[in-house]
Amino acid sequence: MGVFYALLVFSIVLSALFICLQKENQPLLGFFLKGASTISIIVLALYSCIKTGIILDTFGLLFIIGLLFCLFGDVLLHILEFKCENKYGVITLGSYSFFMAHIFFSLAIISNLTQTWVISICSGFGILMVLIIYFMQKPLKLNYSKSLASTLVYTFGLSTALALSFANAIISGFSLFSTILFVGFVLFFASDLVLSMIYFKEKSSRKLYYLNYALYYMAIIFIAASFIAF
């Protein structure tokens, strides 16, 4: 377990460095720190999957692929820090990358479930959240503009994965693994609520970036670390 804890601390330290040092006028530094942070978390996940043997199972492999899509999404969205003119195009690509991440996360959890009827209920929750996000645009003063479709698609993927992680926790009696995994998805959901305020609200504070990144990196660290308890 010594290697696991060393990797865990290393990924936390790198993520904290990125969160503290990322600045609007230093996008290149932020790009490298962000990439290094996410890669360190993927290494943590890989080690945990190898240690428990699930890297050879569909479950572990699908989660690793999902985290790789998170890395790709991180790189895409950071392009916005370089004063990219095509804001909504980048957001759309980033949203679809993270959507694919949640598709693989969902498929991984589904492969671990024996109750197939749970999938329908969780998908229903995903559809419900899409409707809520769509109809709450005006009350929350959010302007999704050209990214509306990708935002709704992503909302479905994220919400379904969250619901599946909760269902998995209930079915497994809130085992250590399923509980840590569920907390990770709750944090992921919270980070994206903050992110929507950053990208789609007319006026948003730069301070929200710190909250968003803190929630996001806690989320994927929880997800990666959960595999050691599988």
PDB file of C-alpha atoms in Angstrom:
ATOM      1  CA  MET A   1       0.000   0.000   0.000  1.00  0.00           C
ATOM      2  CA  GLY A   2       3.028   2.256   0.314  1.00  0.00           C
ATOM      3  CA  VAL A   3       3.171   2.854  -3.441  1.00  0.00           C
ATOM      4  CA  PHE A   4      -0.566   3.601  -3.526  1.00  0.00           C
ATOM      5  CA  TYR A   5      -0.307   6.245  -0.806  1.00  0.00           C
ATOM      6  CA  ALA A   6       2.762   7.773  -2.449  1.00  0.00           C
ATOM      7  CA  LEU A   7       0.900   8.065  -5.764  1.00  0.00           C
ATOM      8  CA  LEU A   8      -2.163   9.423  -3.968  1.00  0.00           C
ATOM      9  CA  VAL A   9      -0.164  12.145  -2.195  1.00  0.00           C
ATOM     10  CA  PHE A  10       1.711  12.974  -5.411  1.00  0.00           C
ATOM     11  CA  SER A  11      -1.529  13.412  -7.388  1.00  0.00           C
ATOM     12  CA  ILE A  12      -3.045  15.560  -4.623  1.00  0.00           C
ATOM     13  CA  VAL A  13       0.058  17.782  -4.450  1.00  0.00           C
ATOM     14  CA  LEU A  14       0.206  18.206  -8.247  1.00  0.00           C
ATOM     15  CA  SER A  15      -3.508  19.026  -8.406  1.00  0.00           C
ATOM     16  CA  ALA A  16      -3.162  21.540  -5.568  1.00  0.00           C
ATOM     17  CA  LEU A  17      -0.215  23.175  -7.347  1.00  0.00           C
ATOM     18  CA  PHE A  18      -2.235  23.532 -10.514  1.00  0.00           C
ATOM     19  CA  ILE A  19      -5.239  24.987  -8.662  1.00  0.00           C
ATOM     20  CA  CYS A  20      -3.078  27.489  -6.778  1.00  0.00           C
ATOM     21  CA  LEU A  21      -0.771  28.491  -9.644  1.00  0.00           C
ATOM     22  CA  GLN A  22      -3.188  28.602 -12.580  1.00  0.00           C
ATOM     23  CA  LYS A  23      -3.618  32.191 -13.659  1.00  0.00           C
ATOM     24  CA  GLU A  24      -5.317  33.908 -16.550  1.00  0.00           C
ATOM     25  CA  ASN A  25      -2.058  35.460 -17.757  1.00  0.00           C
ATOM     26  CA  GLN A  26      -0.036  32.209 -17.524  1.00  0.00           C
ATOM     27  CA  PRO A  27      -1.978  29.717 -19.678  1.00  0.00           C
ATOM     28  CA  LEU A  28       1.079  27.660 -20.687  1.00  0.00           C
ATOM     29  CA  LEU A  29       2.081  26.947 -17.081  1.00  0.00           C
ATOM     30  CA  GLY A  30      -1.505  26.005 -16.316  1.00  0.00           C
ATOM     31  CA  PHE A  31      -1.620  23.717 -19.363  1.00  0.00           C
ATOM     32  CA  PHE A  32       1.394  21.665 -18.259  1.00  0.00           C
ATOM     33  CA  LEU A  33       0.350  21.530 -14.599  1.00  0.00           C
ATOM     34  CA  LYS A  34      -3.192  20.556 -15.530  1.00  0.00           C
ATOM     35  CA  GLY A  35      -2.010  17.799 -17.845  1.00  0.00           C
ATOM     36  CA  ALA A  36       0.506  16.517 -15.288  1.00  0.00           C
ATOM     37  CA  SER A  37      -2.158  16.483 -12.566  1.00  0.00           C
ATOM     38  CA  THR A  38      -4.630  14.444 -14.614  1.00  0.00           C
ATOM     39  CA  ILE A  39      -1.924  12.051 -15.830  1.00  0.00           C
ATOM     40  CA  SER A  40      -0.779  11.446 -12.232  1.00  0.00           C
ATOM     41  CA  ILE A  41      -4.361  10.549 -11.305  1.00  0.00           C
ATOM     42  CA  ILE A  42      -4.607   8.139 -14.241  1.00  0.00           C
ATOM     43  CA  VAL A  43      -1.368   6.513 -13.032  1.00  0.00           C
ATOM     44  CA  LEU A  44      -2.947   6.218  -9.562  1.00  0.00           C
ATOM     45  CA  ALA A  45      -5.996   4.553 -11.110  1.00  0.00           C
ATOM     46  CA  LEU A  46      -3.825   2.206 -13.187  1.00  0.00           C
ATOM     47  CA  TYR A  47      -1.810   1.146 -10.151  1.00  0.00           C
ATOM     48  CA  SER A  48      -4.975   0.560  -8.117  1.00  0.00           C
ATOM     49  CA  CYS A  49      -6.508  -1.512 -10.925  1.00  0.00           C
ATOM     50  CA  ILE A  50      -3.317  -3.556 -11.326  1.00  0.00           C
ATOM     51  CA  LYS A  51      -2.997  -4.049  -7.571  1.00  0.00           C
ATOM     52  CA  THR A  52      -6.545  -5.396  -7.275  1.00  0.00           C
ATOM     53  CA  GLY A  53      -6.417  -7.263 -10.582  1.00  0.00           C
ATOM     54  CA  ILE A  54      -9.413  -5.488 -12.131  1.00  0.00           C
ATOM     55  CA  ILE A  55      -7.270  -4.044 -14.914  1.00  0.00           C
ATOM     56  CA  LEU A  56      -7.843  -7.367 -16.679  1.00  0.00           C
ATOM     57  CA  ASP A  57     -11.619  -7.076 -16.240  1.00  0.00           C
ATOM     58  CA  THR A  58     -14.039  -5.058 -18.338  1.00  0.00           C
ATOM     59  CA  PHE A  59     -14.813  -2.912 -15.288  1.00  0.00           C
ATOM     60  CA  GLY A  60     -11.277  -1.659 -14.707  1.00  0.00           C
ATOM     61  CA  LEU A  61     -10.426  -1.227 -18.385  1.00  0.00           C
ATOM     62  CA  LEU A  62     -13.548   0.857 -19.081  1.00  0.00           C
ATOM     63  CA  PHE A  63     -12.825   3.173 -16.158  1.00  0.00           C
ATOM     64  CA  ILE A  64      -9.266   3.765 -17.354  1.00  0.00           C
ATOM     65  CA  ILE A  65     -10.549   4.614 -20.838  1.00  0.00           C
ATOM     66  CA  GLY A  66     -13.034   7.003 -19.223  1.00  0.00           C
ATOM     67  CA  LEU A  67     -10.242   8.775 -17.346  1.00  0.00           C
ATOM     68  CA  LEU A  68      -8.272   9.098 -20.585  1.00  0.00           C
ATOM     69  CA  PHE A  69     -11.248  10.916 -22.096  1.00  0.00           C
ATOM     70  CA  CYS A  70     -11.166  13.204 -19.040  1.00  0.00           C
ATOM     71  CA  LEU A  71      -7.533  13.991 -19.870  1.00  0.00           C
ATOM     72  CA  PHE A  72      -8.490  14.775 -23.459  1.00  0.00           C
ATOM     73  CA  GLY A  73     -11.334  16.993 -22.238  1.00  0.00           C
ATOM     74  CA  ASP A  74      -8.981  18.804 -19.851  1.00  0.00           C
ATOM     75  CA  VAL A  75      -6.586  19.599 -22.695  1.00  0.00           C
ATOM     76  CA  LEU A  76      -9.396  20.800 -24.962  1.00  0.00           C
ATOM     77  CA  LEU A  77     -11.030  23.094 -22.403  1.00  0.00           C
ATOM     78  CA  HIS A  78      -7.717  24.631 -21.395  1.00  0.00           C
ATOM     79  CA  ILE A  79      -7.433  26.008 -24.918  1.00  0.00           C
ATOM     80  CA  LEU A  80      -9.920  28.649 -23.738  1.00  0.00           C
ATOM     81  CA  GLU A  81      -7.192  30.058 -21.489  1.00  0.00           C
ATOM     82  CA  PHE A  82      -5.224  31.005 -24.617  1.00  0.00           C
ATOM     83  CA  LYS A  83      -7.910  33.536 -25.588  1.00  0.00           C
ATOM     84  CA  CYS A  84      -9.458  31.205 -28.152  1.00  0.00           C
ATOM     85  CA  GLU A  85     -11.932  32.967 -30.439  1.00  0.00           C
ATOM     86  CA  ASN A  86     -14.096  29.899 -31.040  1.00  0.00           C
ATOM     87  CA  LYS A  87     -15.282  29.613 -27.426  1.00  0.00           C
ATOM     88  CA  TYR A  88     -18.423  27.582 -28.040  1.00  0.00           C
ATOM     89  CA  GLY A  89     -16.690  25.245 -30.486  1.00  0.00           C
ATOM     90  CA  VAL A  90     -14.074  24.340 -27.868  1.00  0.00           C
ATOM     91  CA  ILE A  91     -16.705  23.958 -25.143  1.00  0.00           C
ATOM     92  CA  THR A  92     -18.718  21.670 -27.414  1.00  0.00           C
ATOM     93  CA  LEU A  93     -15.716  19.423 -28.143  1.00  0.00           C
ATOM     94  CA  GLY A  94     -14.782  19.367 -24.467  1.00  0.00           C
ATOM     95  CA  SER A  95     -18.351  18.487 -23.487  1.00  0.00           C
ATOM     96  CA  TYR A  96     -18.449  15.553 -25.900  1.00  0.00           C
ATOM     97  CA  SER A  97     -15.088  14.321 -24.621  1.00  0.00           C
ATOM     98  CA  PHE A  98     -16.350  14.296 -21.043  1.00  0.00           C
ATOM     99  CA  PHE A  99     -19.631  12.786 -22.251  1.00  0.00           C
ATOM    100  CA  MET A 100     -17.621   9.864 -23.640  1.00  0.00           C
ATOM    101  CA  ALA A 101     -15.821   9.610 -20.289  1.00  0.00           C
ATOM    102  CA  HIS A 102     -19.151   9.197 -18.510  1.00  0.00           C
ATOM    103  CA  ILE A 103     -20.364   6.712 -21.118  1.00  0.00           C
ATOM    104  CA  PHE A 104     -17.372   4.502 -20.323  1.00  0.00           C
ATOM    105  CA  PHE A 105     -17.853   5.047 -16.570  1.00  0.00           C
ATOM    106  CA  SER A 106     -21.507   4.061 -16.941  1.00  0.00           C
ATOM    107  CA  LEU A 107     -20.680   0.964 -18.998  1.00  0.00           C
ATOM    108  CA  ALA A 108     -18.145  -0.049 -16.334  1.00  0.00           C
ATOM    109  CA  ILE A 109     -20.707   0.227 -13.538  1.00  0.00           C
ATOM    110  CA  ILE A 110     -23.348  -1.555 -15.632  1.00  0.00           C
ATOM    111  CA  SER A 111     -20.906  -4.449 -16.171  1.00  0.00           C
ATOM    112  CA  ASN A 112     -20.782  -4.780 -12.378  1.00  0.00           C
ATOM    113  CA  LEU A 113     -24.572  -4.824 -11.947  1.00  0.00           C
ATOM    114  CA  THR A 114     -26.816  -7.864 -12.186  1.00  0.00           C
ATOM    115  CA  GLN A 115     -30.095  -5.934 -11.896  1.00  0.00           C
ATOM    116  CA  THR A 116     -30.672  -4.731 -15.465  1.00  0.00           C
ATOM    117  CA  TRP A 117     -33.842  -2.805 -14.537  1.00  0.00           C
ATOM    118  CA  VAL A 118     -31.629  -0.343 -12.633  1.00  0.00           C
ATOM    119  CA  ILE A 119     -30.276   0.930 -15.967  1.00  0.00           C
ATOM    120  CA  SER A 120     -33.728   2.144 -17.030  1.00  0.00           C
ATOM    121  CA  ILE A 121     -34.277   4.041 -13.785  1.00  0.00           C
ATOM    122  CA  CYS A 122     -30.841   5.682 -13.945  1.00  0.00           C
ATOM    123  CA  SER A 123     -31.353   6.632 -17.592  1.00  0.00           C
ATOM    124  CA  GLY A 124     -34.692   8.140 -16.584  1.00  0.00           C
ATOM    125  CA  PHE A 125     -32.886  10.274 -14.012  1.00  0.00           C
ATOM    126  CA  GLY A 126     -30.509  11.403 -16.754  1.00  0.00           C
ATOM    127  CA  ILE A 127     -33.438  12.480 -18.937  1.00  0.00           C
ATOM    128  CA  LEU A 128     -35.035  14.297 -15.985  1.00  0.00           C
ATOM    129  CA  MET A 129     -31.841  16.284 -15.380  1.00  0.00           C
ATOM    130  CA  VAL A 130     -31.686  17.216 -19.076  1.00  0.00           C
ATOM    131  CA  LEU A 131     -35.213  18.668 -18.826  1.00  0.00           C
ATOM    132  CA  ILE A 132     -34.330  20.543 -15.630  1.00  0.00           C
ATOM    133  CA  ILE A 133     -31.185  22.044 -17.156  1.00  0.00           C
ATOM    134  CA  TYR A 134     -33.066  23.023 -20.310  1.00  0.00           C
ATOM    135  CA  PHE A 135     -35.989  24.740 -18.567  1.00  0.00           C
ATOM    136  CA  MET A 136     -33.814  26.406 -15.904  1.00  0.00           C
ATOM    137  CA  GLN A 137     -31.733  28.333 -18.449  1.00  0.00           C
ATOM    138  CA  LYS A 138     -33.690  31.558 -18.169  1.00  0.00           C
ATOM    139  CA  PRO A 139     -34.354  31.468 -14.394  1.00  0.00           C
ATOM    140  CA  LEU A 140     -30.620  30.968 -13.788  1.00  0.00           C
ATOM    141  CA  LYS A 141     -29.694  33.499 -16.499  1.00  0.00           C
ATOM    142  CA  LEU A 142     -27.504  31.023 -18.359  1.00  0.00           C
ATOM    143  CA  ASN A 143     -26.798  31.374 -22.070  1.00  0.00           C
ATOM    144  CA  TYR A 144     -25.722  28.060 -23.611  1.00  0.00           C
ATOM    145  CA  SER A 145     -25.861  29.539 -27.116  1.00  0.00           C
ATOM    146  CA  LYS A 146     -24.255  27.195 -29.677  1.00  0.00           C
ATOM    147  CA  SER A 147     -23.287  24.737 -26.924  1.00  0.00           C
ATOM    148  CA  LEU A 148     -26.875  23.950 -25.912  1.00  0.00           C
ATOM    149  CA  ALA A 149     -27.031  20.552 -27.633  1.00  0.00           C
ATOM    150  CA  SER A 150     -23.643  19.367 -26.324  1.00  0.00           C
ATOM    151  CA  THR A 151     -24.485  20.642 -22.827  1.00  0.00           C
ATOM    152  CA  LEU A 152     -27.733  18.646 -22.754  1.00  0.00           C
ATOM    153  CA  VAL A 153     -26.017  15.530 -24.120  1.00  0.00           C
ATOM    154  CA  TYR A 154     -23.291  15.871 -21.508  1.00  0.00           C
ATOM    155  CA  THR A 155     -25.869  16.429 -18.753  1.00  0.00           C
ATOM    156  CA  PHE A 156     -27.510  13.131 -19.660  1.00  0.00           C
ATOM    157  CA  GLY A 157     -24.180  11.271 -19.539  1.00  0.00           C
ATOM    158  CA  LEU A 158     -23.069  12.799 -16.241  1.00  0.00           C
ATOM    159  CA  SER A 159     -26.445  12.413 -14.517  1.00  0.00           C
ATOM    160  CA  THR A 160     -26.846   8.806 -15.641  1.00  0.00           C
ATOM    161  CA  ALA A 161     -23.349   7.930 -14.391  1.00  0.00           C
ATOM    162  CA  LEU A 162     -24.116   9.631 -11.067  1.00  0.00           C
ATOM    163  CA  ALA A 163     -27.373   7.698 -10.707  1.00  0.00           C
ATOM    164  CA  LEU A 164     -25.653   4.417 -11.608  1.00  0.00           C
ATOM    165  CA  SER A 165     -22.944   5.004  -8.991  1.00  0.00           C
ATOM    166  CA  PHE A 166     -25.654   5.656  -6.392  1.00  0.00           C
ATOM    167  CA  ALA A 167     -27.564   2.529  -7.403  1.00  0.00           C
ATOM    168  CA  ASN A 168     -24.349   0.507  -7.264  1.00  0.00           C
ATOM    169  CA  ALA A 169     -23.681   1.835  -3.748  1.00  0.00           C
ATOM    170  CA  ILE A 170     -27.179   0.849  -2.575  1.00  0.00           C
ATOM    171  CA  ILE A 171     -27.013  -2.630  -4.128  1.00  0.00           C
ATOM    172  CA  SER A 172     -23.556  -3.306  -2.648  1.00  0.00           C
ATOM    173  CA  GLY A 173     -24.643  -2.103   0.798  1.00  0.00           C
ATOM    174  CA  PHE A 174     -22.458   1.001   0.590  1.00  0.00           C
ATOM    175  CA  SER A 175     -19.215  -0.925   0.537  1.00  0.00           C
ATOM    176  CA  LEU A 176     -16.040   1.125   0.868  1.00  0.00           C
ATOM    177  CA  PHE A 177     -15.395   0.953  -2.876  1.00  0.00           C
ATOM    178  CA  SER A 178     -18.913   1.888  -3.991  1.00  0.00           C
ATOM    179  CA  THR A 179     -19.180   4.702  -1.416  1.00  0.00           C
ATOM    180  CA  ILE A 180     -15.886   6.331  -2.450  1.00  0.00           C
ATOM    181  CA  LEU A 181     -16.881   5.984  -6.110  1.00  0.00           C
ATOM    182  CA  PHE A 182     -20.288   7.579  -5.466  1.00  0.00           C
ATOM    183  CA  VAL A 183     -18.702  10.500  -3.595  1.00  0.00           C
ATOM    184  CA  GLY A 184     -16.431  10.986  -6.606  1.00  0.00           C
ATOM    185  CA  PHE A 185     -19.420  11.306  -8.934  1.00  0.00           C
ATOM    186  CA  VAL A 186     -21.204  13.699  -6.566  1.00  0.00           C
ATOM    187  CA  LEU A 187     -18.119  15.934  -6.623  1.00  0.00           C
ATOM    188  CA  PHE A 188     -17.976  15.627 -10.420  1.00  0.00           C
ATOM    189  CA  PHE A 189     -21.594  16.765 -10.650  1.00  0.00           C
ATOM    190  CA  ALA A 190     -20.928  19.689  -8.307  1.00  0.00           C
ATOM    191  CA  SER A 191     -17.859  20.781 -10.298  1.00  0.00           C
ATOM    192  CA  ASP A 192     -19.886  20.941 -13.494  1.00  0.00           C
ATOM    193  CA  LEU A 193     -22.602  23.013 -11.863  1.00  0.00           C
ATOM    194  CA  VAL A 194     -19.895  25.560 -11.031  1.00  0.00           C
ATOM    195  CA  LEU A 195     -18.415  25.233 -14.521  1.00  0.00           C
ATOM    196  CA  SER A 196     -21.766  26.120 -16.104  1.00  0.00           C
ATOM    197  CA  MET A 197     -21.738  29.366 -14.105  1.00  0.00           C
ATOM    198  CA  ILE A 198     -18.238  30.113 -15.461  1.00  0.00           C
ATOM    199  CA  TYR A 199     -18.922  29.374 -19.123  1.00  0.00           C
ATOM    200  CA  PHE A 200     -22.531  30.366 -19.587  1.00  0.00           C
ATOM    201  CA  LYS A 201     -23.267  33.194 -17.163  1.00  0.00           C
ATOM    202  CA  GLU A 202     -22.745  36.691 -18.510  1.00  0.00           C
ATOM    203  CA  LYS A 203     -20.606  37.811 -15.579  1.00  0.00           C
ATOM    204  CA  SER A 204     -18.685  35.303 -13.481  1.00  0.00           C
ATOM    205  CA  SER A 205     -15.856  35.650 -11.006  1.00  0.00           C
ATOM    206  CA  ARG A 206     -12.416  34.211 -11.748  1.00  0.00           C
ATOM    207  CA  LYS A 207     -12.555  32.811  -8.205  1.00  0.00           C
ATOM    208  CA  LEU A 208     -15.100  30.260  -9.421  1.00  0.00           C
ATOM    209  CA  TYR A 209     -12.292  28.561 -11.360  1.00  0.00           C
ATOM    210  CA  TYR A 210     -10.578  27.644  -8.086  1.00  0.00           C
ATOM    211  CA  LEU A 211     -13.784  26.071  -6.747  1.00  0.00           C
ATOM    212  CA  ASN A 212     -14.452  24.256 -10.007  1.00  0.00           C
ATOM    213  CA  TYR A 213     -10.949  22.805 -10.241  1.00  0.00           C
ATOM    214  CA  ALA A 214     -10.912  21.828  -6.560  1.00  0.00           C
ATOM    215  CA  LEU A 215     -14.188  19.909  -6.937  1.00  0.00           C
ATOM    216  CA  TYR A 216     -13.129  18.346 -10.236  1.00  0.00           C
ATOM    217  CA  TYR A 217      -9.757  17.084  -9.050  1.00  0.00           C
ATOM    218  CA  MET A 218     -11.214  15.788  -5.814  1.00  0.00           C
ATOM    219  CA  ALA A 219     -13.770  13.960  -7.972  1.00  0.00           C
ATOM    220  CA  ILE A 220     -11.344  12.132 -10.220  1.00  0.00           C
ATOM    221  CA  ILE A 221      -8.958  11.431  -7.329  1.00  0.00           C
ATOM    222  CA  PHE A 222     -11.831   9.802  -5.423  1.00  0.00           C
ATOM    223  CA  ILE A 223     -12.752   7.780  -8.525  1.00  0.00           C
ATOM    224  CA  ALA A 224      -9.146   6.680  -9.132  1.00  0.00           C
ATOM    225  CA  ALA A 225      -8.502   5.859  -5.460  1.00  0.00           C
ATOM    226  CA  SER A 226     -11.729   3.863  -5.086  1.00  0.00           C
ATOM    227  CA  PHE A 227     -10.326   0.966  -7.156  1.00  0.00           C
ATOM    228  CA  ILE A 228      -7.881  -0.006  -4.411  1.00  0.00           C
ATOM    229  CA  ALA A 229     -10.890  -0.992  -2.290  1.00  0.00           C
ATOM    230  CA  PHE A 230     -12.567  -3.061  -5.032  1.00  0.00           C
TER     231      PHE A 230
END
